[in-house]
Amino acid sequence: MTYERDATTLELPWPFAGREDELELVRRSLAGVRRGIVVTGPAGCGKTRLVTEAVRGTDCARAAGTPESRAIPFAAFAHLLPESVTLHRAVRLLSGVRTLLVDDAHLLDDASAALVHQLAVHGRTRLLVVATDGAPVPGAISRLWTGELLPRLALEPLPEEETGRLLTAGAGPLDALTLNRLLRLSRGDLRLLRDLLGAVRGQLTAVPDTGERAWRGPVPLTTAVRERTAPVLGRSCPLEREALDRLAFAEPLPPDLDDLDLGALEALESDGLIEVDDHGAVRLAHPLYGPVLRAAAGRLRARRLARAPEEYAAALDAECAALARRIDRADVRASAAPVGEWQVAEGGPLPGGYAAVRACYARLRGEVREAAAWAREGLRSDPADASCQAELHRASATVDNPGGFDQALADPYDAVRLGAPEKVVDRLDGVFARHADALTRADGPDLDEVAGELERRGFLLFAAEAHAQAVRAHRDPRAARHSRTRAVALARRCQDARTPALSGLVLGELTARQRQIVTLAAAGLTNRQIAEHLTLSVRTVGNHLYSAYARLGTSDRGALPWTADAPQAQPA
């Protein structure tokens, strides 16, 4: 199996995706008698993109702080004010501005910060202020929220599943291993993620029979990547640089600490460039450091520091054996397995035996798209590998062809998942036998308890299915709603898996109007788009969705596809 080069280019600019609730909150803060809002969050989490979307189509003045102008009074507002102006005069001039967006407020000069604060005090201008967490903020800006002049929205990094949807919206479907790699390298920084994706678009290759594309090979050394890794490239101490290079060339295997200078390691740890775990293992603090350091090393240095190929082969075998043992113990919780990821990222061949075990481990965890991707990697090396073919068939049936799910079965436990536990209850043991027994007795509380145990062991898809089966078994509507909530939450983490048990999440508890709005929301329409489509107010759409959330036992629109698209329930 080979990947074919695809010349399709990415569509830029980066689309807006996710953060629907935050977008509505920001828009509401600029309506009515409200005076605005402060949006804070880590660098690259999408703050500027969010507020830009919120003011799209409105009459909004803009200002922004910059590192270079922090010593110049009113530098951020130079385009809006006369050349020479006092604070009092500046407030009077800008009080006539209806809406003012101030980006990078943590970089404002003191005069500009004081101006923003006074505008908030006067309350005539609606302010949308953006600042980055972890950076020194002028006191006049921090007092906007600590002094309760404006509410504060603290953005968290976009969840991985939402970031994956953002990548798909911007680049089309990517295979799971490419998604994982991009997420791992960017660590929630959407600006860095966009930069990486733009740089590798020419390296994306079509994955046969999937409509997906994949990225394998070295990390591109873009400007953003070099800026992020400047702290390690700029180390001038020879002992510290030697330690960094040794760590870089040891990846993904543990380094030989006897070859590293302890004083250099202490200095690097103090500056946040390396991390030491509870077991004393040392690694570079950011996944981009290694690729950049290796690229910067000369050929002779690389030859001296590089690991021998047989070291990686032995580590891959050990990793495979460890995963197989965990499967045998029915414990598939998240476990570090970096050697295989390294091998795939570098574009090297992956043995079929390892690929099949890795695919099985991912499938049992509910990572069904990842399972299919690992199986394909094994088939690239050996197209006839039967174990990889079987894993690919099972994973694909769970994602792309739920109607063919029962044809992909080979494990007795799958009969429980299909709702026929009486056929196999005597052939199972442990938590799987308890699941079969609880389902045979239609015992809702026991099914929920089994689901909890499955979740603790890492079987997220199986746990979601057990909760979904409990929904139909419960006699108490409140207990059923709780089971449904847990089922939806877990199913969302299972990479679009569709199975007969999960089909029971479809509900008939909504009014006709609620079902109509939920269906549109599940299709990705915003509240404003739904309102325009149905000739309703945005407030009415929001109220209907809020009521639907309460009835469905969900808390956000991300869960709605489970309740809008699912096929009709199958009998348990």
PDB file of C-alpha atoms in Angstrom, residues 413 416 421 425 428-441 443 445-454 456-457:
ATOM      1  CA  TYR A 413     -17.668  -9.788  23.550  1.00  0.00           C
ATOM      2  CA  VAL A 416     -22.716  -8.131  24.036  1.00  0.00           C
ATOM      3  CA  PRO A 421     -25.313 -11.229  25.714  1.00  0.00           C
ATOM      4  CA  VAL A 425     -22.161 -14.853  28.825  1.00  0.00           C
ATOM      5  CA  LEU A 428     -16.406 -14.154  29.037  1.00  0.00           C
ATOM      6  CA  ASP A 429     -14.676 -13.207  32.245  1.00  0.00           C
ATOM      7  CA  GLY A 430     -13.912 -10.132  34.308  1.00  0.00           C
ATOM      8  CA  VAL A 431     -15.599  -6.847  33.490  1.00  0.00           C
ATOM      9  CA  PHE A 432     -16.793  -8.202  30.125  1.00  0.00           C
ATOM     10  CA  ALA A 433     -18.712 -11.018  31.841  1.00  0.00           C
ATOM     11  CA  ARG A 434     -20.226  -8.489  34.247  1.00  0.00           C
ATOM     12  CA  HIS A 435     -21.339  -6.420  31.272  1.00  0.00           C
ATOM     13  CA  ALA A 436     -23.016  -9.437  29.680  1.00  0.00           C
ATOM     14  CA  ASP A 437     -24.750 -10.330  32.941  1.00  0.00           C
ATOM     15  CA  ALA A 438     -26.035  -6.785  33.577  1.00  0.00           C
ATOM     16  CA  LEU A 439     -27.357  -6.517  30.034  1.00  0.00           C
ATOM     17  CA  THR A 440     -29.053  -9.917  30.270  1.00  0.00           C
ATOM     18  CA  ARG A 441     -30.868  -8.700  33.383  1.00  0.00           C
ATOM     19  CA  ASP A 443     -30.098  -3.736  35.030  1.00  0.00           C
ATOM     20  CA  PRO A 445     -27.500   0.777  37.539  1.00  0.00           C
ATOM     21  CA  ASP A 446     -25.251  -2.265  37.017  1.00  0.00           C
ATOM     22  CA  LEU A 447     -24.694  -1.294  33.386  1.00  0.00           C
ATOM     23  CA  ASP A 448     -23.612   2.178  34.519  1.00  0.00           C
ATOM     24  CA  GLU A 449     -21.266   0.622  37.060  1.00  0.00           C
ATOM     25  CA  VAL A 450     -19.772  -1.638  34.397  1.00  0.00           C
ATOM     26  CA  ALA A 451     -19.398   1.379  32.110  1.00  0.00           C
ATOM     27  CA  GLY A 452     -17.457   3.168  34.822  1.00  0.00           C
ATOM     28  CA  GLU A 453     -15.084   0.228  35.184  1.00  0.00           C
ATOM     29  CA  LEU A 454     -14.614   0.001  31.416  1.00  0.00           C
ATOM     30  CA  ARG A 456     -11.253   3.362  34.097  1.00  0.00           C
ATOM     31  CA  ARG A 457      -9.543   0.593  32.129  1.00  0.00           C
TER      32      ARG A 457
END
